[in-house]
Coordinates of C-alpha atoms and ligand atoms in Angstrom, one line a residue:
X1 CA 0.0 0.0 0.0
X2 CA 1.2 4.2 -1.2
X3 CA 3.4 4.6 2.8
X4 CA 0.8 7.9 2.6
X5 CA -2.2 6.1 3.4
X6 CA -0.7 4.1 6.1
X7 CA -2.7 4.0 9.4
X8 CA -0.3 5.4 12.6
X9 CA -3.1 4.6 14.4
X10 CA -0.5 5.4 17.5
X11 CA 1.2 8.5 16.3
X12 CA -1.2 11.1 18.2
X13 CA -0.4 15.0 16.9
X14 CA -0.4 16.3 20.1
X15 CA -1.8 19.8 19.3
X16 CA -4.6 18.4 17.8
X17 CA -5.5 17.9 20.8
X18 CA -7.8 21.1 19.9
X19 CA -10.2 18.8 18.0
X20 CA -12.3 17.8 21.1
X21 CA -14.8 18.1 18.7
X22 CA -16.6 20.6 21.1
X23 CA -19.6 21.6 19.1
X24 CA -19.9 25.1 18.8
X25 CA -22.7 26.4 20.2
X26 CA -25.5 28.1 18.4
X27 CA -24.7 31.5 19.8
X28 CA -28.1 33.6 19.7
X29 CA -25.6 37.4 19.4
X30 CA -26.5 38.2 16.3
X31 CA -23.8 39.1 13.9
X32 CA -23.1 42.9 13.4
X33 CA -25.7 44.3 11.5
X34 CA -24.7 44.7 8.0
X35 CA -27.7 46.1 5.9
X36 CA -25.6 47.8 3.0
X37 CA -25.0 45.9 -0.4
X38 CA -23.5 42.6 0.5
X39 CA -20.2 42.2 -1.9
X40 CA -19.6 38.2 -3.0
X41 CA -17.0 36.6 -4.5
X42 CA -16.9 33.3 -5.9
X43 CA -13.6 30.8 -5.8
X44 CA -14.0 27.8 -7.9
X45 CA -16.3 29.2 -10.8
X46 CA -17.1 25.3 -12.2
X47 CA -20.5 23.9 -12.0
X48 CA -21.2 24.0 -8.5
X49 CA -19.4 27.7 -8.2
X50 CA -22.1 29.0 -11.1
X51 CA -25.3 26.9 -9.0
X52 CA -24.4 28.4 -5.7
X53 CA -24.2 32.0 -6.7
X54 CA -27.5 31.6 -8.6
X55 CA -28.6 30.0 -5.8
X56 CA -27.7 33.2 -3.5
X57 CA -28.9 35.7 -6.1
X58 CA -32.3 33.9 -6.1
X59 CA -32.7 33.9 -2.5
X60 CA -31.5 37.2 -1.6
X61 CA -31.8 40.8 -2.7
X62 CA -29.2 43.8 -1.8
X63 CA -26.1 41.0 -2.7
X64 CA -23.8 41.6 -5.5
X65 CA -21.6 39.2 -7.5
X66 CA -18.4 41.1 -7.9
X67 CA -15.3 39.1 -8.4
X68 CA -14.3 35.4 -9.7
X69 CA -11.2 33.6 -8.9
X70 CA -10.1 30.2 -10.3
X71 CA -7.4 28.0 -11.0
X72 CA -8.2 27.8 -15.1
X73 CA -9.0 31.1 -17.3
X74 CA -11.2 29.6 -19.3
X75 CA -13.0 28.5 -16.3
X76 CA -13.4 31.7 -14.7
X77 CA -14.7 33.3 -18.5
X78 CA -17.1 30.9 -18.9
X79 CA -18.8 31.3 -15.6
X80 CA -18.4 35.4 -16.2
X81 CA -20.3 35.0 -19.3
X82 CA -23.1 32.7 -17.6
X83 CA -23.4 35.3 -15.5
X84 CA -23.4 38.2 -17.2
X85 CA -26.0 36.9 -19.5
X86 CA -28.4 35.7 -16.8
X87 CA -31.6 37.9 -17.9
X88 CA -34.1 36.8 -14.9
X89 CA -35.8 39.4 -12.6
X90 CA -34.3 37.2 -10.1
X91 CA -31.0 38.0 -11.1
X92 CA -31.4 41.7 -12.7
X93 CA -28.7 44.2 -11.1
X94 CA -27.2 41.6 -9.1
X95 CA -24.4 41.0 -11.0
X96 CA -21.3 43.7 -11.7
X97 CA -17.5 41.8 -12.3
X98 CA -15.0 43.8 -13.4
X99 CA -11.6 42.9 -15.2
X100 CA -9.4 44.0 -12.5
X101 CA -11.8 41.9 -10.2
X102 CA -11.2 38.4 -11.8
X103 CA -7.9 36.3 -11.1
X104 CA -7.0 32.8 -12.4
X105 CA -4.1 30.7 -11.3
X106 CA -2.7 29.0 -8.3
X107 CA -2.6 32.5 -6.2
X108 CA -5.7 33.6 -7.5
X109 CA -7.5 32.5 -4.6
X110 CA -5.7 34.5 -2.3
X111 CA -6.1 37.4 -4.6
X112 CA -10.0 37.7 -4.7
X113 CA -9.6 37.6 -0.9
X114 CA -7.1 41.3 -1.6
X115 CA -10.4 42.7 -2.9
X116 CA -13.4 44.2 -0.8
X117 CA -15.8 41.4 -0.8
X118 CA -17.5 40.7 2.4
X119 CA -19.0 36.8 1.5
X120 CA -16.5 34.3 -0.1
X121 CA -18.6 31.4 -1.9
X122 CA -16.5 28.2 -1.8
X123 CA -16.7 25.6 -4.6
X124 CA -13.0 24.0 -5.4
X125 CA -12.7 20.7 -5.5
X126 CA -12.3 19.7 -1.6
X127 CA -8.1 19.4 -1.1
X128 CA -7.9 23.4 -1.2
X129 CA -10.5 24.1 1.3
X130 CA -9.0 23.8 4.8
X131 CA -5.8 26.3 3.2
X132 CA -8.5 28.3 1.7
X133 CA -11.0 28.8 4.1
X134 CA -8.4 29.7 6.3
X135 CA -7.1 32.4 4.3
X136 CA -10.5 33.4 3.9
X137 CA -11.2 34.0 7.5
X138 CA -8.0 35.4 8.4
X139 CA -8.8 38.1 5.6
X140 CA -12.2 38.7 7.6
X141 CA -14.6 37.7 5.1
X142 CA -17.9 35.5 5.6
X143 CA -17.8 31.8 4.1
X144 CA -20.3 30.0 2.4
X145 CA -17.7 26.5 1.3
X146 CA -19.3 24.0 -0.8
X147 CA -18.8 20.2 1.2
X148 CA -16.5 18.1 2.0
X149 CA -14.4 20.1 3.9
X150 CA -11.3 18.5 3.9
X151 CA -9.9 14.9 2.2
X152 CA -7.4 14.1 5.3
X153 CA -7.6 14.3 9.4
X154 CA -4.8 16.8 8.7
X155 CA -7.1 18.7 6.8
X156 CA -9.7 18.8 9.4
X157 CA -8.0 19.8 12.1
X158 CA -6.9 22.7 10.2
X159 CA -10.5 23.6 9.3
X160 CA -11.9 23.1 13.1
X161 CA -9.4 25.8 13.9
X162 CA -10.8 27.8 11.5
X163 CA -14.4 27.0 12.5
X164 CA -13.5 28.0 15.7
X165 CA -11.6 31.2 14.4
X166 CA -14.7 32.0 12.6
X167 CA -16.4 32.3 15.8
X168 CA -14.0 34.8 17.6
X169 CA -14.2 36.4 15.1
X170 CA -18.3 36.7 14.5
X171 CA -17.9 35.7 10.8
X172 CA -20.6 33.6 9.8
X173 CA -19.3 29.9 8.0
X174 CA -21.7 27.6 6.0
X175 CA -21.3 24.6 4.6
X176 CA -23.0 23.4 1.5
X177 CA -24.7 20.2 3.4
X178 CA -28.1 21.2 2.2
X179 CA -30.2 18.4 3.5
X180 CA -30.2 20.3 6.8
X181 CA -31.5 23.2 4.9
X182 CA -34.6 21.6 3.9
X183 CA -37.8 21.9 5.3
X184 CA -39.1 18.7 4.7
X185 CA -35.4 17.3 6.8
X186 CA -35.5 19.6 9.0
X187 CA -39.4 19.1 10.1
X188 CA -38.8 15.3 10.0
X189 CA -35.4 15.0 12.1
X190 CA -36.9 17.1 14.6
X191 CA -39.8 14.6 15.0
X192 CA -37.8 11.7 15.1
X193 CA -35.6 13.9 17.9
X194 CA -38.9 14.6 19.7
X195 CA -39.5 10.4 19.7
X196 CA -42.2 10.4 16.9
X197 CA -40.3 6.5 15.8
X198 CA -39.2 5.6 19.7
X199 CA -35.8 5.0 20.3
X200 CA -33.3 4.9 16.7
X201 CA -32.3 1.2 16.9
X202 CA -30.3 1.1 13.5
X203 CA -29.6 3.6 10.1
X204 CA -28.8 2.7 7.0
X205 CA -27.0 4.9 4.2
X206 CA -26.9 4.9 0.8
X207 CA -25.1 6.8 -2.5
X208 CA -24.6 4.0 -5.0
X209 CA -24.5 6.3 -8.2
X210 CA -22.2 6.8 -11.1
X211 CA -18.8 7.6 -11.4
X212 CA -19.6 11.7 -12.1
X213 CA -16.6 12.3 -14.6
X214 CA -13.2 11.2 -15.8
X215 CA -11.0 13.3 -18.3
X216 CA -8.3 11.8 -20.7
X217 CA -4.8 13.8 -20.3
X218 CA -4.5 15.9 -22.9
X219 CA -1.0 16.7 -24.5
X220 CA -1.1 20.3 -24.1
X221 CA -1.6 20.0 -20.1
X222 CA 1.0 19.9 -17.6
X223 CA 0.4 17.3 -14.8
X224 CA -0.9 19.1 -12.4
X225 CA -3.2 20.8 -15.3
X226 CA -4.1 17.3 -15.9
X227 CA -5.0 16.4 -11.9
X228 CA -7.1 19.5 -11.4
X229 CA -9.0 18.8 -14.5
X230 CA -9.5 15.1 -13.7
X231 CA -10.2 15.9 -9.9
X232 CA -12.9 13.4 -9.2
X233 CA -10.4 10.4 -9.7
X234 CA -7.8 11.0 -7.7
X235 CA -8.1 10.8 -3.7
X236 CA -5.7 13.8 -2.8
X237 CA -7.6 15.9 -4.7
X238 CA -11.7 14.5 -4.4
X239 CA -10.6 12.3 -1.2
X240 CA -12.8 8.8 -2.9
X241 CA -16.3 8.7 -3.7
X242 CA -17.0 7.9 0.4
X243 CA -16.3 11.4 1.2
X244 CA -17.0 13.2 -1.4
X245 CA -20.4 11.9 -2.0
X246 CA -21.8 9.8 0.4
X247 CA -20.4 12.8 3.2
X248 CA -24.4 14.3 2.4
X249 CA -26.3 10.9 3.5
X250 CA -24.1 10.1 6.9
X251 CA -24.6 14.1 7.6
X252 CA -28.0 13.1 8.3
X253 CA -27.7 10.2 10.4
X254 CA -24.8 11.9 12.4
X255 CA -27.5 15.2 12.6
X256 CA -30.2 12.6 14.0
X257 CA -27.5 10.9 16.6
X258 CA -26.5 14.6 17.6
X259 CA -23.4 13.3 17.4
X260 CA -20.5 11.1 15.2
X261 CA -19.4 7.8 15.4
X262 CA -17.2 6.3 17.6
X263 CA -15.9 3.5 15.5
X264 CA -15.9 1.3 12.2
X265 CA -15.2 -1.7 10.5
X266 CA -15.2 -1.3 6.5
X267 CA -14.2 -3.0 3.5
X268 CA -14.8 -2.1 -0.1
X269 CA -12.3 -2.0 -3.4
X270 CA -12.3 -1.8 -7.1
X271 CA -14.7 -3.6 -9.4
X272 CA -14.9 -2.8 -12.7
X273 CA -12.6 0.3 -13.3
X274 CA -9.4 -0.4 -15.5
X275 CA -6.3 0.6 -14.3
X276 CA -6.0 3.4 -16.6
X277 CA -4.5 6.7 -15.8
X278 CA -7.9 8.6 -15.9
X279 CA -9.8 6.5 -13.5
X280 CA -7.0 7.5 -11.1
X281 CA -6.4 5.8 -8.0
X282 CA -10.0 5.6 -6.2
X283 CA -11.8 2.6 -4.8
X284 CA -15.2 2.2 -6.2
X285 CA -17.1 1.1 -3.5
X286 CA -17.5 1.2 0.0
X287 CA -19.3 -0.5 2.7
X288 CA -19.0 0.5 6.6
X289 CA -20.2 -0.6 9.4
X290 CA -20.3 2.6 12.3
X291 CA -21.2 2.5 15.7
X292 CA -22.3 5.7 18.1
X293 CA -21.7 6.1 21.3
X294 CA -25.0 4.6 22.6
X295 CA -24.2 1.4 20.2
X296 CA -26.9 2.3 17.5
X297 CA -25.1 1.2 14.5
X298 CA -25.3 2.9 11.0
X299 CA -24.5 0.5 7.8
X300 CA -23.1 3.0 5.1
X301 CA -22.9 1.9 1.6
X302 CA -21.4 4.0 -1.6
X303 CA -20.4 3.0 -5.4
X304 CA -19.3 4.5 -8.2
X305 CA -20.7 2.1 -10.8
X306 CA -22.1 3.0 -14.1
X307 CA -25.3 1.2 -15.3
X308 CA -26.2 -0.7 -12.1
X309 CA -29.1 0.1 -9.6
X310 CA -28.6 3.2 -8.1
X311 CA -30.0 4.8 -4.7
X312 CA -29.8 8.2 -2.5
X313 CA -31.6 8.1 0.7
X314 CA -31.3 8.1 4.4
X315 CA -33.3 5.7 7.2
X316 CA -33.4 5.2 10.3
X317 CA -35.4 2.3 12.8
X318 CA -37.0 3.1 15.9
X319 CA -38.7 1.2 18.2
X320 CA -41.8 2.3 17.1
X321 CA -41.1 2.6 13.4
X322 CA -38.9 3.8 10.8
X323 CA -38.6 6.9 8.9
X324 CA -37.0 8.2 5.2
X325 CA -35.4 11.4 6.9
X326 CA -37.1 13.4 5.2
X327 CA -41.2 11.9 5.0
X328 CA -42.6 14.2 8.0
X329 CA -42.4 17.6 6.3
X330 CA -42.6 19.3 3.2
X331 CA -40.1 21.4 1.2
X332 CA -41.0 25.3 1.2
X333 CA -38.0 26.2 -0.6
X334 CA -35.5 24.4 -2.6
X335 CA -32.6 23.8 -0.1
X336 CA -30.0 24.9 -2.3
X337 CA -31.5 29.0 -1.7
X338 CA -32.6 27.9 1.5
X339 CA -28.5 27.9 3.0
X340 CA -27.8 30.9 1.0
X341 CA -31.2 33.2 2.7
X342 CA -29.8 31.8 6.3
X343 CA -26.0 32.7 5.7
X344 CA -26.9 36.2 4.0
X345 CA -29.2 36.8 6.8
X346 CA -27.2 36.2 9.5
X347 CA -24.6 38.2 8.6
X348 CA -27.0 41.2 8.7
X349 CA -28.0 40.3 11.9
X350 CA -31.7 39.5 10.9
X351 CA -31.1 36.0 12.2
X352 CA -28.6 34.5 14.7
X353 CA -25.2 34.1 14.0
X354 CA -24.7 30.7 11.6
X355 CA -21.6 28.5 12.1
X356 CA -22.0 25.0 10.8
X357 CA -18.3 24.6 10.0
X358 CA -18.2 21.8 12.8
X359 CA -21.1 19.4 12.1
X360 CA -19.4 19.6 8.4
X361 CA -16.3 19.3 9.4
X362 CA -17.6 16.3 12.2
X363 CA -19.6 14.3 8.7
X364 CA -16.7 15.0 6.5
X365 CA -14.0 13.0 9.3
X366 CA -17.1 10.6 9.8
X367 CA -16.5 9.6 5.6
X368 CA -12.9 9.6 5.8
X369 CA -13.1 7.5 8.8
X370 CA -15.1 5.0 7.0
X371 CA -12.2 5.3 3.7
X372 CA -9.6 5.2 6.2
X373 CA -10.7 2.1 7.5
X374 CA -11.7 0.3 4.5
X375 CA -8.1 0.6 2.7
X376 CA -6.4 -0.7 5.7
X377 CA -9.1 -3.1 6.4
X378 CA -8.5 -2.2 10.6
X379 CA -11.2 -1.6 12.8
X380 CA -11.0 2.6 13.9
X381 CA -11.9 4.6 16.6
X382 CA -12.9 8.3 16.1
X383 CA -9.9 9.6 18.0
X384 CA -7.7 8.0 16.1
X385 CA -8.7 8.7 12.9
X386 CA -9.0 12.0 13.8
X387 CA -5.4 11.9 15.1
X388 CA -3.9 10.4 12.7
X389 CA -0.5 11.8 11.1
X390 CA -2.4 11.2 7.5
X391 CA -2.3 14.2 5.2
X392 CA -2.3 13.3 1.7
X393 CA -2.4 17.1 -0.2
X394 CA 0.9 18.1 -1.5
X395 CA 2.1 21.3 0.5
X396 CA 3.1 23.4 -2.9
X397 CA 0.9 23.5 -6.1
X398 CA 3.3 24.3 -8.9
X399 CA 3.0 23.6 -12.9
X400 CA 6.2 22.4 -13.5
X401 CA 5.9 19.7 -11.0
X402 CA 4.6 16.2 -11.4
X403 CA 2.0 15.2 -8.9
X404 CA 2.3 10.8 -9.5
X405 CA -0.8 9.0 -7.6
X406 CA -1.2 5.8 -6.4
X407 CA -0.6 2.9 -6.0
X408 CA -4.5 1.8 -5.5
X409 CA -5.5 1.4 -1.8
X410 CA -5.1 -2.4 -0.9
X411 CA -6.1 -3.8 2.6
X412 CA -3.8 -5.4 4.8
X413 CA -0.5 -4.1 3.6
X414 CA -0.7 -1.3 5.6
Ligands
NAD501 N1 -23.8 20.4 -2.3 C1 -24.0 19.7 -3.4 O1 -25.0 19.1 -3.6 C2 -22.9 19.7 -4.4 C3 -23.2 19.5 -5.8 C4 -22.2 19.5 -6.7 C5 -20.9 19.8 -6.3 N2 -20.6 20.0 -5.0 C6 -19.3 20.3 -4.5 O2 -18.7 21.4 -5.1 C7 -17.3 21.2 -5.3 C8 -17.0 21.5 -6.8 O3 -17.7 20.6 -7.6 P1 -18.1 21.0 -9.1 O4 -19.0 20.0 -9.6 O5 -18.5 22.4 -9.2 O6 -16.7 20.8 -9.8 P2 -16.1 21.6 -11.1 O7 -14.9 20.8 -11.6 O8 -17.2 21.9 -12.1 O9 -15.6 23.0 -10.5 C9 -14.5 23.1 -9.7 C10 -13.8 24.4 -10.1 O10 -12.8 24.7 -9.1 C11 -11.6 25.1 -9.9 N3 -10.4 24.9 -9.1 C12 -9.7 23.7 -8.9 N4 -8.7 23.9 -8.0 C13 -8.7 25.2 -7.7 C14 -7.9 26.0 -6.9 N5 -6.8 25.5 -6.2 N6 -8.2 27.3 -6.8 C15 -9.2 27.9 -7.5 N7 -10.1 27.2 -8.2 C16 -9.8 25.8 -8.4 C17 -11.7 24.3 -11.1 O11 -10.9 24.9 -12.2 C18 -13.2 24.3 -11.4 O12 -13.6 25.5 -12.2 C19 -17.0 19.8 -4.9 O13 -16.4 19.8 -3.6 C20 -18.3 19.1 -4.9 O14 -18.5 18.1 -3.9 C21 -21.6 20.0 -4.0

């Protein structure tokens, strides 16, 4: 097995002792009233980038889309024009880039963060966002980050800090977990909280979907080119289908529970992909087995296969009966606005201050948890997953470097 995904299930870091994991507490100040035009930027302008600030337009008035930042040009242009061209009422006014208020390239997210915006929206592929979200904080700016946060415990830790920097600092941080912003979830956890199904007994979990994408090298790219492009298919950058998918189904479960895990037992592997460059070096399936600290057990399961039977969904058991999650409410308002109305107004202070960097950052470890354990093929505890000395992003980003992946995870060589 790659030495970087071995499990020093002993080697404790110390100062991570910080991660106790203490939840922070909804805090009912309200954030300093900000009632003037709310400036956003956007860093990752792909397809998520675009949806989430069309998601926050829609939802909100007084906000204004003023600068892009991303990795690739063409990127960032294309997401401009998509923007610029956006016609609906919804939308009208709403939108007002300038040149000198776009960046692309490897700095350009610290850049955008020079500029005067007060929101950041987050949508990178997952390995930037514990540097990037800290930068963002630091430069005193509110966070809306796309999920997972992170793709290593290393990773984590650094974004719990931040969570908890946030705070201090009374700048609001969402995540883009956006189950828990619907109504219909949010009406039915509470009355399975409140005992409607007895005491949860069980959960199960499911994403079994497709693989999402996976991109030939092209001659012209340079290798890291080539591994931001392809990001779904390799683990430092997308951190395996377990986290970077099925992160939105255990969310629920761990929401439910109040809590995370304290242990699993996983296995999983590689079925059908080739060993081809562009299929990278993730697993294809996962299956874990996680405990809670009361002994209620959730079985998670997630596949990337193409043209098999696929399922989403969330359930628990209770002693008096069972429930989907999401079947004792209704939707009011598509989720996806829904987190964007509660960010925007707590930071004007119409609603409590909003920090769900924590519960994201507790799911996210809860999925590489359940990866962590599955390559090795060891049983883990939560502390020392969380613990471990596993960080798997390279520390500098640079074009003329080669960025080699693998070998495949493969149980019991750890
Ligand atoms: N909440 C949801 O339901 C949901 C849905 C889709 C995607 N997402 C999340 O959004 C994120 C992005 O997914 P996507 O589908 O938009 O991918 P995408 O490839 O379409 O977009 C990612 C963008 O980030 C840019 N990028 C990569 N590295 C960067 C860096 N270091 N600095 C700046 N920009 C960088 C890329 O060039 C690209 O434009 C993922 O983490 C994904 O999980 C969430």
């Amino acid at each position: 097995m790659n030495e970087k995904f071995k499990l020093t299930r002993r080697q404790f870091n110390k100062a991570a002792a910080l991660a106790t994991f203490a939840v922070i507490s909804k805090n009912m100040d309200a954030a300093e009233t900000n009632s003037g035009t709310l400036k956003i930027g956007l860093i990752g302008c792909g397809g998520r980038g675009f949806g989430a600030v069309k998601d926050c337009m829609e939802g909100n008035d007084n906000i204004k889309i003023v600068a892009l930042a991303d990795v690739f040009d063409d990127r960032l242009k294309d997401c401009r024009k998509k923007l610029e061209s956006m016609q609906g009422r919804m939308y009208k006014g709403k939108v007002d880039i300038d040149d000198g208020h776009c960046f692309a390239g490897l700095d350009a997210y610290r850049k955008i963060l020079e500029t005067d915006i007060d929101v950041v929206i987050h949508a990178t592929p997952p390995f930037a966002r514990p540097l990037h979200i800290e930068a963002a904080i630091d430069a005193g700016k509110h966070v809306f980050t796309e999920k997972p946060l992170a793709v290593d415990p290393a990773g984590i830790r650094r974004f719990i800090k931040t969570a908890q920097k946030a705070k201090e600092k009374n700048l609001c941080l969402h995540t883009g977990t956006q189950r828990r912003s619907s109504n219909a979830y949010r009406e039915t956890v509470k009355k399975i909280q409140d005992g409607a199904i007895g005491d949860i007994i069980a959960a199960r979990v499911y994403w079994n979907g497709e693989l999402p994408f996976s991109h030939d090298r092209k001659p012209e790219w340079s290798d890291l080119e080539y591994r931001l492009r392809n990001w779904y298919n390799q683990i430092w950058t997308c951190g395996d289908n377990i986290v970077e998918q099925h992160i939105h189904n255990i969310d629920i479960i761990n929401w439910i529970m109040g809590t995370h895990p304290v242990k699993v037992v996983a296995s999983g592997g590689r079925a059908w992909k080739p060993r081809e460059e562009k299929y990278g070096d993730l697993w294809d399936h996962f299956e874990c087995d996680f405990e809670y600290p009361n002994g209620v057990h959730m079985f998670s399961f997630s596949r990337h296969w193409n043209n098999s039977k696929n399922d989403v969904f969330e359930q628990v058991f209770g002693t008096k009966g069972k429930s989907m999650c999401n079947d004792m409410g209704k939707d009011t308002k598509n989720p996806y606005v829904q987190e964007h109305i509660d960010l925007i107004q707590a930071i004007r202070g119409e609603a409590p201050y909003l920090n769900t960097g924590i519960e994201c950052a507790e799911s996210t470890m809860t999925a590489i948890m359940g990866r962590m354990a599955a390559y090795t093929g060891q049983e883990l505890t939560w502390d020392d997953a969380l613990n471990a000395d596993l960080s798997i992003v390279p520390e500098d980003l640079d074009w003329n470097k080669s960025y080699p992946i693998g070998p495949i995870p493969v149980p019991g060589k750890a």
